[in-house]
PDB file of C-alpha atoms in Angstrom:
ATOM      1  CA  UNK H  24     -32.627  13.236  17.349  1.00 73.00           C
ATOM      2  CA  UNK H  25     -29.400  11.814  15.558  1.00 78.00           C
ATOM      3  CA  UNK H  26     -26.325  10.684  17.516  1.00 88.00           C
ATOM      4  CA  UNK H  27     -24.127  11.229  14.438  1.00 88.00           C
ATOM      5  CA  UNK H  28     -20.934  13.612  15.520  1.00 86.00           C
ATOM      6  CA  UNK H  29     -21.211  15.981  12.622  1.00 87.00           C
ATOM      7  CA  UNK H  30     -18.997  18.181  14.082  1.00 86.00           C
ATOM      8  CA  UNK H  31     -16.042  15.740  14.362  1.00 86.00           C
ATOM      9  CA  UNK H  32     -17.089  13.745  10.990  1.00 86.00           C
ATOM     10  CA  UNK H  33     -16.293  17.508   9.547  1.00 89.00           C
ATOM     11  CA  UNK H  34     -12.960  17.644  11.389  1.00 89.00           C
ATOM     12  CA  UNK H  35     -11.808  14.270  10.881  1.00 87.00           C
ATOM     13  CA  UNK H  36      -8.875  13.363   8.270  1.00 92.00           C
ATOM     14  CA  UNK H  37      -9.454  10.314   6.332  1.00 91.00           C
ATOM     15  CA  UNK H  38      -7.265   8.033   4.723  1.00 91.00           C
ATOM     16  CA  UNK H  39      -7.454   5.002   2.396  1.00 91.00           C
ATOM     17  CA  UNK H  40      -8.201   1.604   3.398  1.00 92.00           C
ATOM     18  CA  UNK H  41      -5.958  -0.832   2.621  1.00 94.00           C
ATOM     19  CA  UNK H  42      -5.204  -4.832   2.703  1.00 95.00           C
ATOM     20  CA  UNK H  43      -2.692  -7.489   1.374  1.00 96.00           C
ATOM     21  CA  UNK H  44      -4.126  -9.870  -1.077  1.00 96.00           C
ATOM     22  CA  UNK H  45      -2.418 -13.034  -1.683  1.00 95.00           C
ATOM     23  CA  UNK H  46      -2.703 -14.074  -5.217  1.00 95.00           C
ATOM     24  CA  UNK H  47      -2.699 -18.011  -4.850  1.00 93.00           C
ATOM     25  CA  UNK H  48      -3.125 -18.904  -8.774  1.00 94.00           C
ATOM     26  CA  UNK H  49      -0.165 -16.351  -9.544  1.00 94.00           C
ATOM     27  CA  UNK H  50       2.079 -17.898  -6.970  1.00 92.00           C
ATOM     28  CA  UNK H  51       1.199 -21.445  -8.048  1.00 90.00           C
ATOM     29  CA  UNK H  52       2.042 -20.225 -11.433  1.00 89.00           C
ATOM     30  CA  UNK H  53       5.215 -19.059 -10.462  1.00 87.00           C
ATOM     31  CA  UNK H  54       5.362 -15.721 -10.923  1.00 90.00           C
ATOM     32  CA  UNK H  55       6.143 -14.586  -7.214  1.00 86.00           C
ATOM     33  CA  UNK H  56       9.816 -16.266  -7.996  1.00 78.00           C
ATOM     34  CA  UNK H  57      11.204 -18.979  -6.159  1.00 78.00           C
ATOM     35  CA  UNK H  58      13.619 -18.785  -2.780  1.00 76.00           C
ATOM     36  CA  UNK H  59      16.286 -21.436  -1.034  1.00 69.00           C
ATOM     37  CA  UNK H  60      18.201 -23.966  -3.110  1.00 69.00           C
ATOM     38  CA  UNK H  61      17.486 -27.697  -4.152  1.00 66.00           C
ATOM     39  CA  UNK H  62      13.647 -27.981  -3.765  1.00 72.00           C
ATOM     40  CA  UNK H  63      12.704 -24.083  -3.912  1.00 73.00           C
ATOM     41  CA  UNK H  64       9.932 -22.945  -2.538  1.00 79.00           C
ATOM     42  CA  UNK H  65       7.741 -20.634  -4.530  1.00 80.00           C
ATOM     43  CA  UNK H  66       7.553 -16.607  -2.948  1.00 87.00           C
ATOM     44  CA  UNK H  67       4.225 -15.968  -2.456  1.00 92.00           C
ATOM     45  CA  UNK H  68       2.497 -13.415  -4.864  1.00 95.00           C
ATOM     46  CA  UNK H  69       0.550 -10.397  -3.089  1.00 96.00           C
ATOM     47  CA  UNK H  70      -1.267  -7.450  -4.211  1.00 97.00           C
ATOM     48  CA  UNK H  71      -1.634  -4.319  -2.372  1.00 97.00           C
ATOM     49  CA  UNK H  72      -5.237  -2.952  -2.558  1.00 96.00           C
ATOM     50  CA  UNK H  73      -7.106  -0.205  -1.056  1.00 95.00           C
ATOM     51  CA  UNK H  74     -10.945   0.636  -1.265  1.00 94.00           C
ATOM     52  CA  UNK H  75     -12.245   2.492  -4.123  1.00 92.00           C
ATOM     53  CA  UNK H  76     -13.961   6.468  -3.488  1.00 91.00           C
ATOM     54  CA  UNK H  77     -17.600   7.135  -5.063  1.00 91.00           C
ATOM     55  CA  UNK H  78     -15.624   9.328  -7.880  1.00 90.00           C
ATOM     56  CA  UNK H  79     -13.654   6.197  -8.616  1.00 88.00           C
ATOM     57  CA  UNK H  80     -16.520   3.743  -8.975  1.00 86.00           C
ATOM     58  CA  UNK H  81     -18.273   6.610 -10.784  1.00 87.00           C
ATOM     59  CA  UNK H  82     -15.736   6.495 -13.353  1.00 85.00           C
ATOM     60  CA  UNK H  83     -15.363   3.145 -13.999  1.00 82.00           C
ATOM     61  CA  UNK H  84     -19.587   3.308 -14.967  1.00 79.00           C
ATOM     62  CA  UNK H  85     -18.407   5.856 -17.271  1.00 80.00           C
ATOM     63  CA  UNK H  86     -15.335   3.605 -18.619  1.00 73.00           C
ATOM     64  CA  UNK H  87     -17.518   0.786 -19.280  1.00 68.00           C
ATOM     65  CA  UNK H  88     -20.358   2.754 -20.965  1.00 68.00           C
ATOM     66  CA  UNK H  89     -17.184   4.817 -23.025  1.00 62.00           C
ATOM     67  CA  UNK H  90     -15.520   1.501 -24.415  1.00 58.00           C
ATOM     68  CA  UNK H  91     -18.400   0.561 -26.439  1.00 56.00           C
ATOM     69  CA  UNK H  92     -18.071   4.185 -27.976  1.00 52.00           C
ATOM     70  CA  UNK H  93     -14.035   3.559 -28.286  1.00 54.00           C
ATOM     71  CA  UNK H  94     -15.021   0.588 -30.577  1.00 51.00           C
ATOM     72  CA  UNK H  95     -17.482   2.146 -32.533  1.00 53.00           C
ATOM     73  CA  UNK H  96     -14.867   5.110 -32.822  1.00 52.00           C
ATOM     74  CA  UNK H  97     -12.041   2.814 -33.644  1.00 53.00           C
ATOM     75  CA  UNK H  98     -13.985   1.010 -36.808  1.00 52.00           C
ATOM     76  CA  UNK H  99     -14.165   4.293 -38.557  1.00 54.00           C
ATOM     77  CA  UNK H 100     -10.932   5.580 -37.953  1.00 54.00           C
ATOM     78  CA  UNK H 101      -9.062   2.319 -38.889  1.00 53.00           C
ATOM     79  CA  UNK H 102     -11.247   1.741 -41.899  1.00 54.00           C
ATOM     80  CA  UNK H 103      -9.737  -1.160 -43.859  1.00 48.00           C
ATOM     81  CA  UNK H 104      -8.493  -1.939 -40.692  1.00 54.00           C
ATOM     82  CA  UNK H 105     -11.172  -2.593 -38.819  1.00 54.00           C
ATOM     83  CA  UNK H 106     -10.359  -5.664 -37.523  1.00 59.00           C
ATOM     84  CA  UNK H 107      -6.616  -5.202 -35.937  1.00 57.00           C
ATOM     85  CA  UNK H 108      -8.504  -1.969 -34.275  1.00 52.00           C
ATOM     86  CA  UNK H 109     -10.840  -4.591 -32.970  1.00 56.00           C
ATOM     87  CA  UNK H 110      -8.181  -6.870 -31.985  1.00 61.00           C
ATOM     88  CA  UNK H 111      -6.617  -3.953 -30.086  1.00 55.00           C
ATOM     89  CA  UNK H 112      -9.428  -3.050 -27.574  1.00 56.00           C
ATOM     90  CA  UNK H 113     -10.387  -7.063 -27.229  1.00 60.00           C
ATOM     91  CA  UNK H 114      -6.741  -7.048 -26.003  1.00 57.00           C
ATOM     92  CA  UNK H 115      -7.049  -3.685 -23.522  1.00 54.00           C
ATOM     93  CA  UNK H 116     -10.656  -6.186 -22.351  1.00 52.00           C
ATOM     94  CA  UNK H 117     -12.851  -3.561 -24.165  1.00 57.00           C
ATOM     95  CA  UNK H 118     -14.224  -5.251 -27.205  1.00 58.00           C
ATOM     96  CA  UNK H 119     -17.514  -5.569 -28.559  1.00 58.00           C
ATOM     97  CA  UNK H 120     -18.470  -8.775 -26.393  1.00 63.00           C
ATOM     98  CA  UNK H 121     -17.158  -7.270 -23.271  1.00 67.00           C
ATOM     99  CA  UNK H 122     -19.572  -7.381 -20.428  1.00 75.00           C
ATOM    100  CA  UNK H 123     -20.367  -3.919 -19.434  1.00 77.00           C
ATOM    101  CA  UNK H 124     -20.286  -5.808 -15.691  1.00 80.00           C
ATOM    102  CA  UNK H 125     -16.546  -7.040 -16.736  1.00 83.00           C
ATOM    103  CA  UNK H 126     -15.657  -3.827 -17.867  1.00 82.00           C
ATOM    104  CA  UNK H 127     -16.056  -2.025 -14.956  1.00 85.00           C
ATOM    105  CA  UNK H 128     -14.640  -4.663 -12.887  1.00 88.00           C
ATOM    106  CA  UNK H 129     -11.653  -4.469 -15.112  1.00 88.00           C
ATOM    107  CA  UNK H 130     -11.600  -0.662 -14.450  1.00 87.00           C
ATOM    108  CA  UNK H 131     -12.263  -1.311 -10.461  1.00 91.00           C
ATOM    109  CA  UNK H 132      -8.922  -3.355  -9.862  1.00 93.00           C
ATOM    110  CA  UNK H 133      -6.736  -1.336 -12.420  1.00 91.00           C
ATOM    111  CA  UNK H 134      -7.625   1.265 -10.277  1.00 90.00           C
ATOM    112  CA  UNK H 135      -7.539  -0.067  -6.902  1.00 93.00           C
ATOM    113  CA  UNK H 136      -4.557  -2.317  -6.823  1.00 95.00           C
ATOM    114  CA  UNK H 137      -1.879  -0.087  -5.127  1.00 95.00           C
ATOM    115  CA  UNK H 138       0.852  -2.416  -5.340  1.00 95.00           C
ATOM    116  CA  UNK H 139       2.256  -3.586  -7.995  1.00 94.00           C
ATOM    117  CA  UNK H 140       0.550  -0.872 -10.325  1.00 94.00           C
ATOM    118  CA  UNK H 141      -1.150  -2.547 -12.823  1.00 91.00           C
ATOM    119  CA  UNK H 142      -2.041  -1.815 -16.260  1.00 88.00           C
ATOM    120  CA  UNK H 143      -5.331  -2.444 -17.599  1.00 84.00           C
ATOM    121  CA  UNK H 144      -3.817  -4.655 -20.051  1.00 84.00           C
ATOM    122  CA  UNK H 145      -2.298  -6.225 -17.466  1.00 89.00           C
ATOM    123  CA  UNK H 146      -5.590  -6.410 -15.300  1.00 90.00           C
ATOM    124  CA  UNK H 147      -6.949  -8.129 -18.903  1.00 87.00           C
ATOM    125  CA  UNK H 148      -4.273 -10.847 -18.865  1.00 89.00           C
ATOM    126  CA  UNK H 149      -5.011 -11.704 -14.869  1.00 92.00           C
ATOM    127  CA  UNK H 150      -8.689 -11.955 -15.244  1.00 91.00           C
ATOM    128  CA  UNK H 151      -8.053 -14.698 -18.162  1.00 89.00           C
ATOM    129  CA  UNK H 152      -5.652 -16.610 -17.123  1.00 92.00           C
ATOM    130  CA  UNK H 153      -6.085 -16.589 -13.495  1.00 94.00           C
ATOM    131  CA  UNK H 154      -9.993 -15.189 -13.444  1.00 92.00           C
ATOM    132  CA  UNK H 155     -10.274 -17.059  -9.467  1.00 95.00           C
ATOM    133  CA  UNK H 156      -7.182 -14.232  -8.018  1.00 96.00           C
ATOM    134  CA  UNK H 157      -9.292 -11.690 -10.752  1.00 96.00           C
ATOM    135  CA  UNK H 158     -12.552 -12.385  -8.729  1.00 94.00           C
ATOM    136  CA  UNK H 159     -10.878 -12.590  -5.099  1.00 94.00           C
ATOM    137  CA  UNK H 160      -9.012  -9.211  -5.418  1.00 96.00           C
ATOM    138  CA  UNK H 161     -11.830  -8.174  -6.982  1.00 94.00           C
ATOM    139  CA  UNK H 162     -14.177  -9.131  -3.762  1.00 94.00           C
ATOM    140  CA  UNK H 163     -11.421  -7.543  -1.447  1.00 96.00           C
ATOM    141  CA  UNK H 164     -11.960  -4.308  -3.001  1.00 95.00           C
ATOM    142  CA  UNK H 165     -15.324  -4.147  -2.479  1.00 94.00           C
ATOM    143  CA  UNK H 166     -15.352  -5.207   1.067  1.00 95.00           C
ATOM    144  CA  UNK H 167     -12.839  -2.597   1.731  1.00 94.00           C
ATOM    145  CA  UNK H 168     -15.028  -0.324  -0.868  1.00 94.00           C
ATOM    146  CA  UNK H 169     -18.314  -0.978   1.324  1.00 93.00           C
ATOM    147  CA  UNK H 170     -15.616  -0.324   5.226  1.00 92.00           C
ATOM    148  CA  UNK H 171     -14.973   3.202   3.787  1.00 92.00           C
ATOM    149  CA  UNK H 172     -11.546   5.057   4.343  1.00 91.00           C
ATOM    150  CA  UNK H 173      -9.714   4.784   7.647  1.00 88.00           C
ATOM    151  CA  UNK H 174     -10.931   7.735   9.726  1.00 87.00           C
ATOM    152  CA  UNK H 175      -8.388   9.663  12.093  1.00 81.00           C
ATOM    153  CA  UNK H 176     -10.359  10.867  15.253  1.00 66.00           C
ATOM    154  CA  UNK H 177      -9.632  10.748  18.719  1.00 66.00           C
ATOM    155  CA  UNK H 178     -11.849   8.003  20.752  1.00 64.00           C
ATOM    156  CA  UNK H 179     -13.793   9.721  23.816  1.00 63.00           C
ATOM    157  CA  UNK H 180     -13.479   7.632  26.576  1.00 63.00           C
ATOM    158  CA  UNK H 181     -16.302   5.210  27.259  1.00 63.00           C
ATOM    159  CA  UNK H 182     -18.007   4.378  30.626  1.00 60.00           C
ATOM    160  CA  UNK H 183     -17.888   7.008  33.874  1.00 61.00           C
ATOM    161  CA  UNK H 184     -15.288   6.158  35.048  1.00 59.00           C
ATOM    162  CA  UNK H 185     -12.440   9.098  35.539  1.00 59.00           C
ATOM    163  CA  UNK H 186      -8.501   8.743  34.099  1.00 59.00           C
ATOM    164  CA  UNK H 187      -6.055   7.116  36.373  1.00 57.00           C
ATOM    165  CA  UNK H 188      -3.847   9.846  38.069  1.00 61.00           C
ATOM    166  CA  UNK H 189      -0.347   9.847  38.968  1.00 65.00           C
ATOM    167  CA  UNK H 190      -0.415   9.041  43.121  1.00 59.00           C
TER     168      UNK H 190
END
């Protein structure tokens, strides 16, 4: 006999869960700003994130496997120019030498990073020079990831005893 609730699992509305990462590298780096005069104090950087769904993670198997393609595709189109269409996709973090693992990762925070939207070329430049905020935000998405979305159901009341009245 199973104690799961289908019947309010199928009625309940679900929404994304989400967390504030602070990006200690990117503040240390500068690039939250500075605030107050004389000896300023740097703002700190924070990204938005929210878990990823199974269709999200899904496609991000499918990215990785597809960039190997997308620089197999690229030498023939370019031809002569084989090597600045090589240069290109290193630079979007989908070259040859790209770990299929890295790939996806790449494809994981692009995606899940709510605030400020990222590019993937932007994603690229994080993991490299900062790969320690890459790998945190990184591990934040996954533990939201593995939480699952926020659901919206009303609580029954626990224990026997009955609601307070008005006397």
């Amino acid at each position: 006999m199973s104690n799961f609730d289908l019947a309010a699992f199928r009625k309940a509305k679900f929404q994304p869960r989400e967390q504030d990462v602070p990006m200690a590298g990117l503040t240390a780096g500068g690039f939250g700003g500075y605030e107050g005069e004389g000896e300023a104090q740097p703002v700190p950087v924070v990204f938005k994130v929210r878990g990823l769904t199974a269709d999200e993670l899904a496609r991000a198997d499918q990215e990785a496997d597809n960039s190997k393609l997308l620089v197999k595709v690229a030498e023939r189109l370019a031809g002569s120019e084989a090597e600045k269409a090589q240069a290109l996709l290193d630079g979007l973090g989908l070259g040859d030498d790209t770990p299929q693992a890295l790939a996806k990762k790449l494809a994981h925070v692009q995606m899940a990073v709510v605030e400020p939207q990222l590019k993937i070329q932007d994603v690229v430049r994080i993991a490299d020079a900062y790969p320690t905020d890459f790998l945190e935000v990184s591990n934040h998405i996954y533990h939201l990831t593995g939480q699952g979305k926020v659901a919206q159901v009303k609580r029954r009341p626990s224990g026997k005893t009955r609601a307070s009245r008005q006397a």
